[in-house]
Coordinates of C-alpha atoms and ligand atoms in Angstrom, one line a residue:
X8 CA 6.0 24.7 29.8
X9 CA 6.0 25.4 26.1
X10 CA 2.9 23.2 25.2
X11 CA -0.1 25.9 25.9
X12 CA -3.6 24.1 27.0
X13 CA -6.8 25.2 26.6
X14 CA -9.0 24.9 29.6
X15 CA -11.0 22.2 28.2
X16 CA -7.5 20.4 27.3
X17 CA -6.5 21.4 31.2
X18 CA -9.8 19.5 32.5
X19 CA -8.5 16.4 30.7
X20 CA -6.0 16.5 33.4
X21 CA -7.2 17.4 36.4
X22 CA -11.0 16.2 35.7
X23 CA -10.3 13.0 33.2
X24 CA -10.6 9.4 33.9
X25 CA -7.1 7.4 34.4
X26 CA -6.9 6.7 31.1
X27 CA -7.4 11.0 29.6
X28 CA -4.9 11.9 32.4
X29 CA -2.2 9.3 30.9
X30 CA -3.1 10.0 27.3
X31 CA -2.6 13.8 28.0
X32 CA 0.7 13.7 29.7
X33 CA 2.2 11.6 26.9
X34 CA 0.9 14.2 24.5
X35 CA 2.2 16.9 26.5
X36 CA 5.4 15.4 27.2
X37 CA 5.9 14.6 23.5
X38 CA 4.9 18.2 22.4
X39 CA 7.1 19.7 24.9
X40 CA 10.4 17.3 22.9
X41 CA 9.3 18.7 20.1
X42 CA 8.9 21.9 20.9
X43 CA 5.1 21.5 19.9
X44 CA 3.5 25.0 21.1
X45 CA -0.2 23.3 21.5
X46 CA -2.3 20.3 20.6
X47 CA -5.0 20.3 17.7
X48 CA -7.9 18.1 17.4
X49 CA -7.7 15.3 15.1
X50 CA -10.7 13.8 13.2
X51 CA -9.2 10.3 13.4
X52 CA -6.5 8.0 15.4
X53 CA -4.5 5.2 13.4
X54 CA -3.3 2.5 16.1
X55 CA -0.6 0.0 15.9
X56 CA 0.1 -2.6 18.1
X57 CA -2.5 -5.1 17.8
X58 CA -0.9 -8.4 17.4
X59 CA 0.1 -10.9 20.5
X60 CA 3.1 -11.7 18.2
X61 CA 4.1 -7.9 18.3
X62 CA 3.4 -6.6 21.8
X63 CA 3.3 -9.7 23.5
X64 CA 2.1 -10.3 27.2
X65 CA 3.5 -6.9 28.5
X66 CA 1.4 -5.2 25.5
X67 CA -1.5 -7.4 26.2
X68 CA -1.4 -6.2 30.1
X69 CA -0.9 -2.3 29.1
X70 CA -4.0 -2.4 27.4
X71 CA -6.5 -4.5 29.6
X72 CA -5.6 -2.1 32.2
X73 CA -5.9 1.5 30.1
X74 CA -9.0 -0.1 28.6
X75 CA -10.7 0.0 31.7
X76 CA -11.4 3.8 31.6
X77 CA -9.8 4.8 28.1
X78 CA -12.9 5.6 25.6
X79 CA -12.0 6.6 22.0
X80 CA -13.3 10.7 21.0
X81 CA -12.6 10.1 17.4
X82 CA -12.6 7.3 14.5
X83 CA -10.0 5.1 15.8
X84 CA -8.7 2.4 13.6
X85 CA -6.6 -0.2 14.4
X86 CA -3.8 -1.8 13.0
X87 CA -4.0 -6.1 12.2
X88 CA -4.1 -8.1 14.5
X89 CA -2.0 -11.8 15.3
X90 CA -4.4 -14.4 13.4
X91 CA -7.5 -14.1 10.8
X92 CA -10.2 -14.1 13.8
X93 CA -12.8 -16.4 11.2
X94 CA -10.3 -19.1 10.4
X95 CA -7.7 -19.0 13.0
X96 CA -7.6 -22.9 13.7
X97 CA -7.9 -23.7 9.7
X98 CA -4.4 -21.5 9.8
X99 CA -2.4 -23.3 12.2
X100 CA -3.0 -20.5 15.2
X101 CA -2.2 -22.3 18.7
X102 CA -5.2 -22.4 21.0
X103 CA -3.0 -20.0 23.6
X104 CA -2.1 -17.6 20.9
X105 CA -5.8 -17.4 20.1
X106 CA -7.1 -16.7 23.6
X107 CA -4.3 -14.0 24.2
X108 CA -4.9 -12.7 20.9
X109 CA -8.9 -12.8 21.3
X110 CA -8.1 -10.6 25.0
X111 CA -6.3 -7.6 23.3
X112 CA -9.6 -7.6 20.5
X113 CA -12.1 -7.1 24.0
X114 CA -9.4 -3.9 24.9
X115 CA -10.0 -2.2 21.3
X116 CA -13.6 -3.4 21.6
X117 CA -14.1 -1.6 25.1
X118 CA -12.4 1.2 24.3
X119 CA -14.5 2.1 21.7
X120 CA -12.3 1.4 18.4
X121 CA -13.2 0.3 14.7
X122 CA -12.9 -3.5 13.9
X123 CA -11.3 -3.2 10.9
X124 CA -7.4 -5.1 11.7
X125 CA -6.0 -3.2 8.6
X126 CA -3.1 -1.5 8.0
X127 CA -4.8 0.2 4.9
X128 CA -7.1 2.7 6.8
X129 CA -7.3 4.8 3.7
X130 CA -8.8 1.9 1.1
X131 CA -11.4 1.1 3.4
X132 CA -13.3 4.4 4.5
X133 CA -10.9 6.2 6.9
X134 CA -9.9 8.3 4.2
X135 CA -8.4 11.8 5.3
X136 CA -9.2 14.7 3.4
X137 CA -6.6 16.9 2.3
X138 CA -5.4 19.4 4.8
X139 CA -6.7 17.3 7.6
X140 CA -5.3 16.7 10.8
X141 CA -4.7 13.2 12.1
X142 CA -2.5 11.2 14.2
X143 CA -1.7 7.8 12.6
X144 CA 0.8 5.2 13.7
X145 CA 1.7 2.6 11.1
X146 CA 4.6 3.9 9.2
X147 CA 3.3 2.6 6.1
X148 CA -0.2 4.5 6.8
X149 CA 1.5 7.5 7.8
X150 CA 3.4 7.8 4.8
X151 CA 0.7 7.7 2.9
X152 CA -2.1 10.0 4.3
X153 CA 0.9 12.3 3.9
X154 CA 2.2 11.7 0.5
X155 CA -0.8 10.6 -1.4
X156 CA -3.9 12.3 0.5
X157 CA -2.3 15.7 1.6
X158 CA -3.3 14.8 5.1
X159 CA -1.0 15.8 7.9
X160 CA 0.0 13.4 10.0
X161 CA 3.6 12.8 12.2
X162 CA 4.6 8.9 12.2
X163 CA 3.2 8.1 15.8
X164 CA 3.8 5.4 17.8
X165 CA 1.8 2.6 19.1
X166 CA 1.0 4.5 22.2
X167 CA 0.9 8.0 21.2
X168 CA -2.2 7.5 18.4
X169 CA -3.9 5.4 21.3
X170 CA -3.9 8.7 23.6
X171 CA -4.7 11.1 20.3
X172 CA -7.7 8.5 20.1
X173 CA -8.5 8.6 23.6
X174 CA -8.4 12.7 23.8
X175 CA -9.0 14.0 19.7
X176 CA -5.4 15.5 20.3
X177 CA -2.1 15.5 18.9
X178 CA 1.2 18.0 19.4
X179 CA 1.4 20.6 16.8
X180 CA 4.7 20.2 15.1
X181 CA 6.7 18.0 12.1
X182 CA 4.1 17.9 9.4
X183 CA 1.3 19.0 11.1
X184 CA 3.0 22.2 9.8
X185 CA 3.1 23.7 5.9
X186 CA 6.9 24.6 6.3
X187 CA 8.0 21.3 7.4
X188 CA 6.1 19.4 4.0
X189 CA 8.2 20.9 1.2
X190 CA 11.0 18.8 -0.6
X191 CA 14.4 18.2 0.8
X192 CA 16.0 16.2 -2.4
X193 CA 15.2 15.7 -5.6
X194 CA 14.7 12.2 -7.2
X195 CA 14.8 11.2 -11.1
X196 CA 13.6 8.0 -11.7
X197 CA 15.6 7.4 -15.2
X198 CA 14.0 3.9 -15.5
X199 CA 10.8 2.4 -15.8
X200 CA 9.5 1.2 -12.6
X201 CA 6.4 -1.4 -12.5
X202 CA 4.5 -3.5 -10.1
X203 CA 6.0 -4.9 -7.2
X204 CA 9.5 -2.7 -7.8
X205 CA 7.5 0.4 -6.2
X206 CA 8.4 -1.4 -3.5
X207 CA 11.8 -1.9 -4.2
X208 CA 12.5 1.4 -5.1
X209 CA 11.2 2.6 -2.0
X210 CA 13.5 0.6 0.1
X211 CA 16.3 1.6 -2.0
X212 CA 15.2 6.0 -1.4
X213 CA 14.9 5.2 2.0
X214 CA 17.9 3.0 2.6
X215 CA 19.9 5.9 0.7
X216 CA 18.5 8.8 2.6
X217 CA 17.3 8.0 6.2
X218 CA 15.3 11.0 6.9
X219 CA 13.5 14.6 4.8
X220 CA 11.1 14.0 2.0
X221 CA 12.1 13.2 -1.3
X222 CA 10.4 14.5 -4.4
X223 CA 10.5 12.1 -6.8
X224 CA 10.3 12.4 -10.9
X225 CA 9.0 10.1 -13.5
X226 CA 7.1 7.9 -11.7
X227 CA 3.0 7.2 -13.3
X228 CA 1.9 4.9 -10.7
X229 CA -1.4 4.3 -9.4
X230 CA -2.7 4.5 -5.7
X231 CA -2.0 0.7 -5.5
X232 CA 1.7 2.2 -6.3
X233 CA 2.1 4.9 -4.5
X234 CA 0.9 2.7 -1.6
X235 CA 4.1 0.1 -2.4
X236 CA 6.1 3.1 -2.4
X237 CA 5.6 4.2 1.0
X238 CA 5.5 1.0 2.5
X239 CA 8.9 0.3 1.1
X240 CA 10.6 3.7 1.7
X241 CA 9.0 3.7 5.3
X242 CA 10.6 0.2 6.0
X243 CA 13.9 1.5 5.9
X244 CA 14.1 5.3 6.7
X245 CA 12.3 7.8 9.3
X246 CA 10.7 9.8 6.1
X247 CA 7.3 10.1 6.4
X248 CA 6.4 12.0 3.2
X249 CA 7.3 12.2 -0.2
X250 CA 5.6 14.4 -3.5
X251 CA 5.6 12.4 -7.0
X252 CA 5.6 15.1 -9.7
X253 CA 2.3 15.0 -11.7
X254 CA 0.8 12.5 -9.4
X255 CA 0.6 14.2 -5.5
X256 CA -1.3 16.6 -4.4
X257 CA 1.2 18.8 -2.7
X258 CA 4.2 18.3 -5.6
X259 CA 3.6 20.9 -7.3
X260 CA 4.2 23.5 -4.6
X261 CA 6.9 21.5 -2.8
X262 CA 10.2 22.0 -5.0
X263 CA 12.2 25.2 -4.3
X264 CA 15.5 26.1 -6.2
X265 CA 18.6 24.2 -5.7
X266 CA 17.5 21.2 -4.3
X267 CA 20.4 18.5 -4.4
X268 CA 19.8 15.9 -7.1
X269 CA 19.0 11.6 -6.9
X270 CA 19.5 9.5 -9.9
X271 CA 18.4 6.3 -9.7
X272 CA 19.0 3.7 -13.0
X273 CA 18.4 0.2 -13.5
X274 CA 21.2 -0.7 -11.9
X275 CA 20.4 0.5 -8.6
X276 CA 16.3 -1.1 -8.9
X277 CA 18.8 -4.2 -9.4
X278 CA 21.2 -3.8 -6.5
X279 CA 18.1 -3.1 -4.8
X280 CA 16.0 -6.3 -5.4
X281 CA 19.5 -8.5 -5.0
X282 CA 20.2 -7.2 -1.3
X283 CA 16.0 -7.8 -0.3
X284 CA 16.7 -11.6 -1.0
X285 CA 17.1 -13.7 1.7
X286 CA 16.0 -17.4 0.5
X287 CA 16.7 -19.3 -3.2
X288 CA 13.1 -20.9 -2.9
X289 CA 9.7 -21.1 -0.8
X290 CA 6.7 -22.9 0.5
X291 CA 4.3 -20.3 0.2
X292 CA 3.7 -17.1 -1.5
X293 CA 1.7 -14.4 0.7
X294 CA 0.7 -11.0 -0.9
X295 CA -0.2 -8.4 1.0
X296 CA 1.8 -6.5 2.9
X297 CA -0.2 -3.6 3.0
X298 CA -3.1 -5.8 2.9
X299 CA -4.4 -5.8 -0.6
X300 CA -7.2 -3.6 -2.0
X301 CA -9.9 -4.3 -4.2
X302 CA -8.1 -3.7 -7.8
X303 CA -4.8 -5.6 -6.1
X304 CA -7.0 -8.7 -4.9
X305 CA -8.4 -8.8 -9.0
X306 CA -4.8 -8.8 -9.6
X307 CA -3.9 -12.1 -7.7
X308 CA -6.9 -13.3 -9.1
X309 CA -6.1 -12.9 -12.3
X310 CA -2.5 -14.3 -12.0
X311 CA -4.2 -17.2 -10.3
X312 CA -6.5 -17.8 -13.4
X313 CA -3.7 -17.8 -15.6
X314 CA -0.6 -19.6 -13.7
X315 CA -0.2 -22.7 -11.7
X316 CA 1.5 -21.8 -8.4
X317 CA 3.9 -24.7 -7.3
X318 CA 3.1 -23.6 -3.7
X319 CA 0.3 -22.4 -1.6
X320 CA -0.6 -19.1 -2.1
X321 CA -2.0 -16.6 0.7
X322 CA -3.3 -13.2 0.3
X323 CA -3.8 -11.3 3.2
X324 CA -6.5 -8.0 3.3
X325 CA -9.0 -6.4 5.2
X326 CA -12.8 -7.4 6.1
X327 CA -14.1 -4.3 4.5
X328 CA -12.4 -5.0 1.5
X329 CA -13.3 -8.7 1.5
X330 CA -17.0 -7.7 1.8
X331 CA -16.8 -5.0 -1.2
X332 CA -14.5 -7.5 -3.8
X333 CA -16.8 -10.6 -3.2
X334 CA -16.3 -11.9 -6.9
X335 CA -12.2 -11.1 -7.0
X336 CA -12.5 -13.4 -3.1
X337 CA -14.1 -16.3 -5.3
X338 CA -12.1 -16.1 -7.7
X339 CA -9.2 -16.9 -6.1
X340 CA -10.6 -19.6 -3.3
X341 CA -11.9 -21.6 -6.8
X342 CA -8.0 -21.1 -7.9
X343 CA -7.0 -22.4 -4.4
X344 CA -5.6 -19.4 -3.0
X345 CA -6.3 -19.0 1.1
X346 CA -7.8 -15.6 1.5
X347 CA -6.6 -14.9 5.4
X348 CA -8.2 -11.1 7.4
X349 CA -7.7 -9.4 9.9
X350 CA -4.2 -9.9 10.0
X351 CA -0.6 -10.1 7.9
X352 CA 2.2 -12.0 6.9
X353 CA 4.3 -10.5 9.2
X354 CA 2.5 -10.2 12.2
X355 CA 0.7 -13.3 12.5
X356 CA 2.8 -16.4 13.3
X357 CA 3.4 -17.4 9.5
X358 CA 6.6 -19.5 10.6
X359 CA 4.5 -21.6 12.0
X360 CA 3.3 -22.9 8.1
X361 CA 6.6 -22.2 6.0
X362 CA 9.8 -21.9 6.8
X363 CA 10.7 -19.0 3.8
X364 CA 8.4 -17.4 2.0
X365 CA 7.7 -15.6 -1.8
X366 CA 6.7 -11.9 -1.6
X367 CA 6.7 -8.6 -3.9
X368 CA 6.5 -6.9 -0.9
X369 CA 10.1 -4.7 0.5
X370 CA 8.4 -4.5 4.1
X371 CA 8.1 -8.3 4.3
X372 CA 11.6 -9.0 2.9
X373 CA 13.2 -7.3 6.1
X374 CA 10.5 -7.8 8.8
X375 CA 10.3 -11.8 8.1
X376 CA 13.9 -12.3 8.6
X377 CA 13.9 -10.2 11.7
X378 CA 10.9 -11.1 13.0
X379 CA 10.7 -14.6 12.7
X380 CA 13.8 -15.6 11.4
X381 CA 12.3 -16.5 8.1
X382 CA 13.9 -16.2 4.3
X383 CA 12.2 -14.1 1.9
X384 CA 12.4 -14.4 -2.4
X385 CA 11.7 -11.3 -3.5
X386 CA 9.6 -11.1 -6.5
X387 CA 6.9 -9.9 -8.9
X388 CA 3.9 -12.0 -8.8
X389 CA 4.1 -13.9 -11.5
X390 CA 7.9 -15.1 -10.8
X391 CA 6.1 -15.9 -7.6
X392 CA 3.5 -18.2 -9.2
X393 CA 6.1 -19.9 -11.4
X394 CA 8.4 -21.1 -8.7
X395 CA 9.2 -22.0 -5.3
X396 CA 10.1 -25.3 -4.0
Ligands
F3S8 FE1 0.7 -3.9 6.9 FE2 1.7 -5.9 8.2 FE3 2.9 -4.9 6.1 S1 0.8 -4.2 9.1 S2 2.3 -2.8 6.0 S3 0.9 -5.9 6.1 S4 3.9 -5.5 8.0

């Protein structure tokens, strides 16, 4: 065995409860793939796979059972969940969906885990410091504890950042590692890139390069940005870092001579945005996909202030940031926007209200079509407020 264990780590094993025994075998067993040569603690887990829609009855059985004797050793978040637990019936959430739903919230509840349902862990206090360890599933999270924080995180799994949660443990190797966080291509944006089109351009690195970590010139995005970024390049590719020159915190020490060279025009931003589209029009708009943050929720309510939407418009956040952006929230429930929590527009059961839907958001424009067999028009938010059906 390659993996060495401490004797604490051993005890975890032959000591643990059901639950610490399963959790250390998958980390073992994944270290040992990756030729990890030990686990190091973490000081928080990320978790996906929260939504009935997502991990369905199976999922919903997995963790009934491991919550029985799995108990969380460090801040565990959790990813959102299938319906806004406040308002589900106002959405349209069946009673069965709720009930199912409601029984995978008691898991995460027993086991110890934050009630947060966000996808945005960072914007609303689990906030890695740079050079810490953590083990984070959600690729879009991931990505960006990576890129934006200087945390070091690999893109886990579902299961494997319930069982870093469970033991404050993750396999050393990827980018837990400094050698494995330096640039692999070079980008140059030669165009000027705004709003929603982070996203877009994301897609588009990913879509073009699959895997490594791009570093990317002439970007001057914000967090809000760098956040559409990753989401979008995460969507379509295994990369789970990028550097933005002048605006990372590990750029500057990431390029090495010779790297190969990316160009990327307004043509491509165009070819880009043309293949997201799946739908002409739409009978709803929903922003947030990541869930919106404070200065993105002002955002929709200022577009909502100054534009009449021809369809309903959702925008989908966290509770945390909900509580902190009370005046933004007010805004846009006077405007008649439908602020929904806890959950997201792809993984709650939005097919159930509109048949295609208006986004700005590159994750949503391939996950609705696959997931629910829904269209998607792909655009800024103002576009969005100024059409539809
Ligand atoms: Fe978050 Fe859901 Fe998009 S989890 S990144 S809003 S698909």
């Amino acid at each position: 065995m390659r993996v060495r264990l401490t004797d604490n780590q051993r005890k975890l094993i032959t000591d643990g409860t059901e639950a610490e025994r399963k959790a250390m075998e998958l980390l073992v067993a994944l270290g040992e793939i990756y030729e990890a040569d030990r686990l190091i603690p973490i000081s928080s887990a990320h978790v996906s796979g929260a939504s009935y829609k997502i991990v369905g009855e199976a999922g919903l059985e997995f963790l009934e059972e491991f919550s029985r004797t799995a108990r969380v050793r460090v801040r565990t978040t959790v990813n959102p969940l299938g319906m806004d637990l406040r308002a589900w019936r106002q959405l349209g959430i069946p009673e069965d969906f709720a009930s199912r739903q409601m029984r995978i919230v008691e898991a995460y509840r027993r086991m110890g885990a934050e009630e947060t349902w966000s996808c945005i862990p960072y914007q609303i206090g689990n906030r890695p410091s740079f050079g810490e360890h953590v083990a984070w599933a959600e690729s879009s999270a991931a990505i960006f504890a990576n890129s934006a924080l200087g945390a070091r995180t690999n893109r886990e799994g579902g299961p494997s950042a319930l069982a870093a949660g469970i033991t404050g443990l993750t396999p050393n190797y990827g980018l837990h590692l400094e050698e494995n966080r330096v640039a692999t291509i070079r980008v140059k944006v030669a165009v000027s890139v705004d709003g929603y089109e982070y996203s877009v351009l994301g897609h588009h690195l990913g879509r073009l390069l699959g895997m490594g970590i791009p570093l990317i010139q002439g970007l001057d995005g914000e967090e809000d940005e760098i956040k559409a970024l990753g989401a979008g390049m995460a969507t379509s590719s295994d990369i789970t870092m990028f550097h933005v020159e002048g605006l990372t915190p590990e750029a500057e020490h990431a390029d090495s001579p010779g790297l190969e060279v990316l160009e990327v025009g307004e043509r491509e931003i165009h070819e880009a945005k043309a293949q997201l589209l799946s739908a002409e029009d739409y009978e709803l708009v929903a922003f947030g996909c990541p869930q919106l943050s404070e200065r993105e929720l002002e955002e929709v309510a200022d577009l909502l202030e100054t534009e009449e939407p021809k369809v309903p418009v959702w925008v989908f956040t966290s509770r945390v940031v909900e509580e902190r952006a009370r005046k933004a929230v007010g805004r846009i429930m006077r405007m008649g926007g439908t602020v929904v929590l806890d959950t997201c527009p792809e993984v709650t059961p939005l097919n159930l209200v509109a048949k295609d839907v208006g986004s700005p958001a590159a994750k949503a424009a391939v996950y609705l079509p696959s997931l629910s067999g829904q269209g998607v028009f792909l655009a800024g938010g103002r576009e969005l407020m100024r059409r539809g059906k």
